[in-house]
Coordinates of C-alpha atoms and ligand atoms in Angstrom, one line a residue:
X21 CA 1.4 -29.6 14.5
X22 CA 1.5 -26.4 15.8
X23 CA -0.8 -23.3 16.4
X24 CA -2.3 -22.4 12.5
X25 CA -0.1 -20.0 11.2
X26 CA -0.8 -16.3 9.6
X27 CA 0.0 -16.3 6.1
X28 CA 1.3 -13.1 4.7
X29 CA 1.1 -12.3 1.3
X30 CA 3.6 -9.3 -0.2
X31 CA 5.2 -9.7 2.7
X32 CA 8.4 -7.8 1.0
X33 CA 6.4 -5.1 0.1
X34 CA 5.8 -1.7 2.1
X35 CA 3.1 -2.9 4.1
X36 CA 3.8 -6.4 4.2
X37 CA 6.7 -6.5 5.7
X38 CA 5.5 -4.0 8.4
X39 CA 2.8 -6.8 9.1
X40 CA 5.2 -10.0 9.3
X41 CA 6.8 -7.4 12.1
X42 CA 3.9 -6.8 13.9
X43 CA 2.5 -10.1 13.9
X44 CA 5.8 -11.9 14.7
X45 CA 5.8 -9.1 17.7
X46 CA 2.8 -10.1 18.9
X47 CA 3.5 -13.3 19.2
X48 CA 1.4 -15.0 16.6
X49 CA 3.1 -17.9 14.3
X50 CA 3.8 -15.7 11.0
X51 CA 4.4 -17.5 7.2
X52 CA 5.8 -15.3 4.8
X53 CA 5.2 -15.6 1.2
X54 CA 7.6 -13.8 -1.2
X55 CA 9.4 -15.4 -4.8
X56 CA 12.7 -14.7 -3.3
X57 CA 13.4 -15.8 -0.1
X58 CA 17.3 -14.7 -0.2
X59 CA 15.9 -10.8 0.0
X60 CA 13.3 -11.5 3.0
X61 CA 15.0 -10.4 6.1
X62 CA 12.6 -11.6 8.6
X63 CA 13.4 -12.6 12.3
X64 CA 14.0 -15.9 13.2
X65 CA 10.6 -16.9 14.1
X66 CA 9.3 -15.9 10.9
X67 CA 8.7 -18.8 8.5
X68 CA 9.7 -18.0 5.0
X69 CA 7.7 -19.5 2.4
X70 CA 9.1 -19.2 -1.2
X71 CA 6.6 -19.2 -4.0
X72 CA 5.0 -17.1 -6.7
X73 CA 1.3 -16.0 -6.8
X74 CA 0.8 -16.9 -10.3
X75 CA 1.5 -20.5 -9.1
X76 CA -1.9 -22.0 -7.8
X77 CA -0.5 -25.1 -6.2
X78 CA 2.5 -22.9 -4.5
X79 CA -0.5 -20.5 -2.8
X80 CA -2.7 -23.8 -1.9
X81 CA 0.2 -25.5 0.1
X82 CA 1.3 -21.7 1.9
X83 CA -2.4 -22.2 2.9
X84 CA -2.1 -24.9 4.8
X85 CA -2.7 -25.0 8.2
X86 CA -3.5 -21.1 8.1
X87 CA -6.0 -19.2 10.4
X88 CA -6.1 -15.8 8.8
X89 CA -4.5 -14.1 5.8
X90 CA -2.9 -10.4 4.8
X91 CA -3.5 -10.5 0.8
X92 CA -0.9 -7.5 -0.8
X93 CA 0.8 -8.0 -4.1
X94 CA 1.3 -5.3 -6.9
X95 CA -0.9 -2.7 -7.5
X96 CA -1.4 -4.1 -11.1
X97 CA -1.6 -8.0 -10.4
X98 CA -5.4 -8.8 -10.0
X99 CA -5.0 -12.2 -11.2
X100 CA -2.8 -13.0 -8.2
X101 CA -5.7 -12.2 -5.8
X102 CA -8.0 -14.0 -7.8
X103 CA -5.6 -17.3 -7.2
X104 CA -5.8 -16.5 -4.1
X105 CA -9.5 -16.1 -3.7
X106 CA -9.9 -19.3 -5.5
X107 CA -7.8 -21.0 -2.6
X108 CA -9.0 -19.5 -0.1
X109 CA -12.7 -20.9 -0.8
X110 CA -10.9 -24.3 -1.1
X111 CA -9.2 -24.6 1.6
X112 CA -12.0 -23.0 3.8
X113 CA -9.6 -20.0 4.9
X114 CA -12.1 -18.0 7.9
X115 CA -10.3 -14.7 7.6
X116 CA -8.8 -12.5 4.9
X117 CA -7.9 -8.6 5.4
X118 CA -7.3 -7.3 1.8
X119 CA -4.8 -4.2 1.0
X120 CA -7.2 -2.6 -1.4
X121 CA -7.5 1.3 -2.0
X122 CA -9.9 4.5 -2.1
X123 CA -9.9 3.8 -5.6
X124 CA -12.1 0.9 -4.8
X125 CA -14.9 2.6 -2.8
X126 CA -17.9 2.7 -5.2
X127 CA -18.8 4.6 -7.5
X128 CA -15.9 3.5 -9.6
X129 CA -15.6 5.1 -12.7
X130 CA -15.2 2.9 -15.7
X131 CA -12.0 4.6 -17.0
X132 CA -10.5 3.5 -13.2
X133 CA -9.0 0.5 -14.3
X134 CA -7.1 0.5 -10.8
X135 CA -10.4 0.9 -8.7
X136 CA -11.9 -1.7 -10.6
X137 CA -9.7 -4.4 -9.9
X138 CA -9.3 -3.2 -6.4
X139 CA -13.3 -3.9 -6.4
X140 CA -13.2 -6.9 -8.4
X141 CA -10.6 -8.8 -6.2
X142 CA -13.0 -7.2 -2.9
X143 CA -16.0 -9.1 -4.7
X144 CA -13.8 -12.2 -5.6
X145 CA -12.2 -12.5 -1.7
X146 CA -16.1 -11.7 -0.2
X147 CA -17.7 -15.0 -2.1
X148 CA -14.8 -16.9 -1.2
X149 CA -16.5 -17.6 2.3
X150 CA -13.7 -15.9 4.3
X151 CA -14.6 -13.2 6.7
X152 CA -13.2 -9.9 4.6
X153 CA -12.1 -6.5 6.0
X154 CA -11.2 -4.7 3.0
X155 CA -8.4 -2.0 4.0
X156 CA -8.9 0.8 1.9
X157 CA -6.0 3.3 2.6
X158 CA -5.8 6.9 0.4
X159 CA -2.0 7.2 -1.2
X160 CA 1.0 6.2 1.2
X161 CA 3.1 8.4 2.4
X162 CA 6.1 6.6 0.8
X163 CA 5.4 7.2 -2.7
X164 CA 6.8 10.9 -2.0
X165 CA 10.4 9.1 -2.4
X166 CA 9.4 8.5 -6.1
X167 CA 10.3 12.4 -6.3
X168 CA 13.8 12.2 -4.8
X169 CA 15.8 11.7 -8.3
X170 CA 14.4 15.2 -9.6
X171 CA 14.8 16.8 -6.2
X172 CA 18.6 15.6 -6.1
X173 CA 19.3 16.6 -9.3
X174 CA 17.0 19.7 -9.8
X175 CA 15.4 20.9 -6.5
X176 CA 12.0 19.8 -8.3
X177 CA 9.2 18.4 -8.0
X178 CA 6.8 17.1 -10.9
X179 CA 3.5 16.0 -9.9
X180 CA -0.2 16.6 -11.9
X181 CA -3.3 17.2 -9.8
X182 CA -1.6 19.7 -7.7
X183 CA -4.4 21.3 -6.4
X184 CA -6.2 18.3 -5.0
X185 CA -5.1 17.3 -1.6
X186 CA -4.7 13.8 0.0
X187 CA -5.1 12.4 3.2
X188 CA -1.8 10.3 2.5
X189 CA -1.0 7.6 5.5
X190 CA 2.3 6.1 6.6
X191 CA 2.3 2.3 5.5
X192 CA 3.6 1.4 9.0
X193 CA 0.1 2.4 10.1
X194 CA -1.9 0.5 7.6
X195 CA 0.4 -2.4 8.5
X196 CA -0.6 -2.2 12.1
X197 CA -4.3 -1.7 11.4
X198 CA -4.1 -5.1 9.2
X199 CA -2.4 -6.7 12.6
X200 CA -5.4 -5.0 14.7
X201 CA -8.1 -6.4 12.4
X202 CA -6.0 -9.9 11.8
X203 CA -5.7 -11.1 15.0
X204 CA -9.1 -9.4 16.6
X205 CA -12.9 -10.0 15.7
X206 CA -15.5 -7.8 14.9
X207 CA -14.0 -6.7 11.7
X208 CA -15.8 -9.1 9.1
X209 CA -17.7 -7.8 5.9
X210 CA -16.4 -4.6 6.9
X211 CA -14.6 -1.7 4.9
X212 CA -11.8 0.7 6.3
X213 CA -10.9 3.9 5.0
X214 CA -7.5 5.1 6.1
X215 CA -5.9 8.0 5.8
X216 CA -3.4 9.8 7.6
X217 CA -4.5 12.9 9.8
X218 CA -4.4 15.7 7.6
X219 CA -5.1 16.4 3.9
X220 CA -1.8 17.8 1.9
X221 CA -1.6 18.9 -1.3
X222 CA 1.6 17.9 -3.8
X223 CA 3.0 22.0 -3.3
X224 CA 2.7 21.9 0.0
X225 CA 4.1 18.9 0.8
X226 CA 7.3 20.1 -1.3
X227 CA 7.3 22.6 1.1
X228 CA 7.2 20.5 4.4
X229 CA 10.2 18.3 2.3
X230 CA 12.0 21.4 1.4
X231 CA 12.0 22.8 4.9
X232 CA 12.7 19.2 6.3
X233 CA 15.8 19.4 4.3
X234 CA 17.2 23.0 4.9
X235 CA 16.2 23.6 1.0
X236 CA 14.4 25.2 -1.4
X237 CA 12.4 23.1 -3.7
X238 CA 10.2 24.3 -6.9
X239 CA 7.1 22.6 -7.4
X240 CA 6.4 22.2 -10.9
X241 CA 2.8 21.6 -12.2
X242 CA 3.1 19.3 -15.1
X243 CA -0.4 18.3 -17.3
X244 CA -1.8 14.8 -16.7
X245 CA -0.9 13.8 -20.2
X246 CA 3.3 14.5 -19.8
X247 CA 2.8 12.5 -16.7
X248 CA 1.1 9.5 -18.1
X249 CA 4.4 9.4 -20.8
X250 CA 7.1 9.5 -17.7
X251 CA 5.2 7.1 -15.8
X252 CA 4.7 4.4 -19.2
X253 CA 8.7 5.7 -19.9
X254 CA 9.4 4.4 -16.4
X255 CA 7.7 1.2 -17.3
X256 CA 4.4 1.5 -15.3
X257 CA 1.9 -1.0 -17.7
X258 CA -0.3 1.9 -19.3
X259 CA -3.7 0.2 -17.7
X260 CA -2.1 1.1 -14.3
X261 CA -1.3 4.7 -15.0
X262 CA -4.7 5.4 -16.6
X263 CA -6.0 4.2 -13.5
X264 CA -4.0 5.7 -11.4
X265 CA -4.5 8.9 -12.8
X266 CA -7.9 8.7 -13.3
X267 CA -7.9 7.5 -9.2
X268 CA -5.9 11.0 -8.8
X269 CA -7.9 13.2 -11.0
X270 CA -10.3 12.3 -8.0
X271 CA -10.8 14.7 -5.0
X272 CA -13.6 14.5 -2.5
X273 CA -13.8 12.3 0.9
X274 CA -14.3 8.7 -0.9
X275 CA -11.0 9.2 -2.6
X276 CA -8.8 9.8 0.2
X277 CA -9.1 13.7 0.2
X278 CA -10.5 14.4 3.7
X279 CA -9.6 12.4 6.9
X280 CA -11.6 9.7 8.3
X281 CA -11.4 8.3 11.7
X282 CA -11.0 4.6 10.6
X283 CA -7.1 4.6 11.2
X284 CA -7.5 6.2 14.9
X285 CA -10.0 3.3 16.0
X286 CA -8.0 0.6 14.5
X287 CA -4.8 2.5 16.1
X288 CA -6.3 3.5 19.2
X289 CA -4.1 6.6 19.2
X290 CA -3.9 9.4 15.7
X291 CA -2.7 8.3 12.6
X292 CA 1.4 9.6 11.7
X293 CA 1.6 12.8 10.3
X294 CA 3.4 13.7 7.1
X295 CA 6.4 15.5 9.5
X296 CA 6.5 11.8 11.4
X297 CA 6.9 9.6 8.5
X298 CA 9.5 11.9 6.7
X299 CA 11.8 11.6 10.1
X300 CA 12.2 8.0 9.2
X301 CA 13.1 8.5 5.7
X302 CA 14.8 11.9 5.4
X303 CA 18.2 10.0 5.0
X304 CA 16.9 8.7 1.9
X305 CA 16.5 11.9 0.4
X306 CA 19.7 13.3 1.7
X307 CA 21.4 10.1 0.2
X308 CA 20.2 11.4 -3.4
X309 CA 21.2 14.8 -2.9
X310 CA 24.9 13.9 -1.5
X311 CA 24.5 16.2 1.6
X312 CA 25.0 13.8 5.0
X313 CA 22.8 13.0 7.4
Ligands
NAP546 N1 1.2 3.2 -3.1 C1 0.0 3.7 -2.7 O1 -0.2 5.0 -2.6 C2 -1.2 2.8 -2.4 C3 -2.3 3.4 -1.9 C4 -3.4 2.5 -1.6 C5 -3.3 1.2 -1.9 N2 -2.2 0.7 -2.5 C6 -2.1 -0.8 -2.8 O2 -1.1 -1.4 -2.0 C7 -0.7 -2.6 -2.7 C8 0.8 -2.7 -2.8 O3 1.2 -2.9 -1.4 P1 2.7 -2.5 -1.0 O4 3.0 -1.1 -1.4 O5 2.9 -3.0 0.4 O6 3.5 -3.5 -2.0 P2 4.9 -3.3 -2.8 O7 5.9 -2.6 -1.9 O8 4.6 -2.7 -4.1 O9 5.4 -4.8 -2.9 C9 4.7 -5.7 -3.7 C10 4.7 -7.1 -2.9 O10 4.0 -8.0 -3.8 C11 4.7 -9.2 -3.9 N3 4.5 -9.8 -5.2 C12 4.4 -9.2 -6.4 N4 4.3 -10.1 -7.4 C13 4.4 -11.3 -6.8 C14 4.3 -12.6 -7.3 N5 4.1 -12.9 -8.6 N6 4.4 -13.6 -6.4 C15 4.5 -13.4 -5.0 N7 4.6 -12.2 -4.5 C16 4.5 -11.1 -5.4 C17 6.2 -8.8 -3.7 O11 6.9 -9.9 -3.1 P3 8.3 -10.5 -3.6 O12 8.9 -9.5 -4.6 O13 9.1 -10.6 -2.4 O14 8.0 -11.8 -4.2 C18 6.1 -7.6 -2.7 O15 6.1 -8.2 -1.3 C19 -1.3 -2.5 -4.1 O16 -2.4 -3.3 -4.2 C20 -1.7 -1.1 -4.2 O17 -2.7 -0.9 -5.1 C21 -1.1 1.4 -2.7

């Protein structure tokens, strides 16, 4: 038997599978849990482990001979981290770092469906007897690609809430702060709030995209309730987007609108900034648009 293993759950996902990276990079013996092993491109040190989170017996044998565990899944699957929770406590797990949100830092409204389950699986994962860090990052810098369709085909954007600014983070930089707390001590029973280094609001980060591009792009305020339809349209479960929006509606420092200095300790050097991320992924945009890179 070999040294125990890091189990990584959503380790497809945006953060996850910045985690298997940085863990496998670090040298530590990385399991990686997704339903569809065929899709994981992990290196070749990276065990692949295939199994669903709704299946309790799958998640008790991935926890086998584990020392620690990074807990993602869907923003809308609770009952997959309360599995998890459950196994955890049984198999006596001693470390868990939870993706969680802003959303989850109390008070939590009772109409934030989203923060609530983000706290509920907190509580759940704190009683399971594990050491939790709970990583509580404001909105990710990614979700900005959700806006290339309207950009390609209308030089828009569509967002509500345009006045209230975020402190959004790269997900490559919460990954690396759930490697920092996952393989070092001291970060038990503790909470992080990340951000990225600067609060932005929707218009201006149109602007930052539109100059990034060499175009002009309209920024079109649109009322929470039009945005609730696209998002259900899109086939968002209608819980979700309450939440979300309600999570939105939210500005103020517990919510992700001002910085905080969590990411830069767990870092050791400044968060990305918006300008940084978007130098990584303007390709994608220009890929929707038919210009070339
Ligand atoms: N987007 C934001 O702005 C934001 C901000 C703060 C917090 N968050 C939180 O971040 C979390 C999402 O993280 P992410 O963006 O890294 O994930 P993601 O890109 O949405 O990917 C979801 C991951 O969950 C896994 N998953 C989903 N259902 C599964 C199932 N039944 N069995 C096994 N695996 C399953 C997927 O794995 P496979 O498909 O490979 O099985 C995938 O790896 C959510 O909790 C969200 O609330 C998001």
């Amino acid at each position: 038997m070999g040294r125990p293993a890091f189990l990584v759950l959503g380790s497809t996902g945006g953060v996850g599978r910045h985690v298997v990276a940085g863990l496998a990079a670090a040298g530590e013996r990385v399991r990686a849990f997704t339903r569809d092993p065929g899709r994981a491109r992990f290196g070749g040190s990276v065990e692949v482990f295939a199994g669903d989170l709704k299946d309790s017996g799958a998640v008790l044998e991935a926890l086998q001979d584990v020392e620690a565990v990074f807990m993602a899944t869907s923003p809308d699957a609770l009952e997959h981290e309360l599995t998890v929770a459950d196994a955890v406590r049984e198999r006596g797990i001693g470390r868990v770092v939870k993706l969680s949100s802003v959303a989850a830092n109390p008070p939590v409204a009772g109409s934030d469906s989203y923060g609530r389950a983000h706290a509920a699986s907190e509580e759940a994962f704190a009683k399971s007897g594990a050491e939790l860090t709970a990583l509580r990052p404001a909105g990710f810098a990614t979700n900005v690609l959700q806006w290339r369709r309207s950009i390609a085909s209308q030089g828009k954007v569509f967002q509500p809430y345009g006045d209230v600014a975020r402190a959004i983070i790269d997900p490559a930089d919460v990954a690396a702060c759930a490697v920092a707390c996952l393989t070092s001590g001291g970060h038990g029973g503790r909470s992080y709030q990340l951000t990225g280094p600067e609060a932005l609001t929707a218009p201006e980060l149109t602007a930052r995209l539109g100059k990034a591009l060499g175009r002009r792009l309209e920024f079109v305020a649109v009322e929470p309730a039009q945005a609730r339809e696209g998002m259900t349209r899109a086939g968002m479960p209608p819980d979700l987007v309450d939440g979300l929006l309600a999570s939105m509606a939210e500005p103020g420092p517990l919510r992700g609108g001002v910085p905080q200095p969590d990411a830069e300790r767990l870092l050791g050097r400044p968060p990305a900034t918006f300008e940084t991320w978007l130098a990584r992924h303007l390709d994608e945009f220009r890929d929707q648009t038919g210009q070339t890179a």
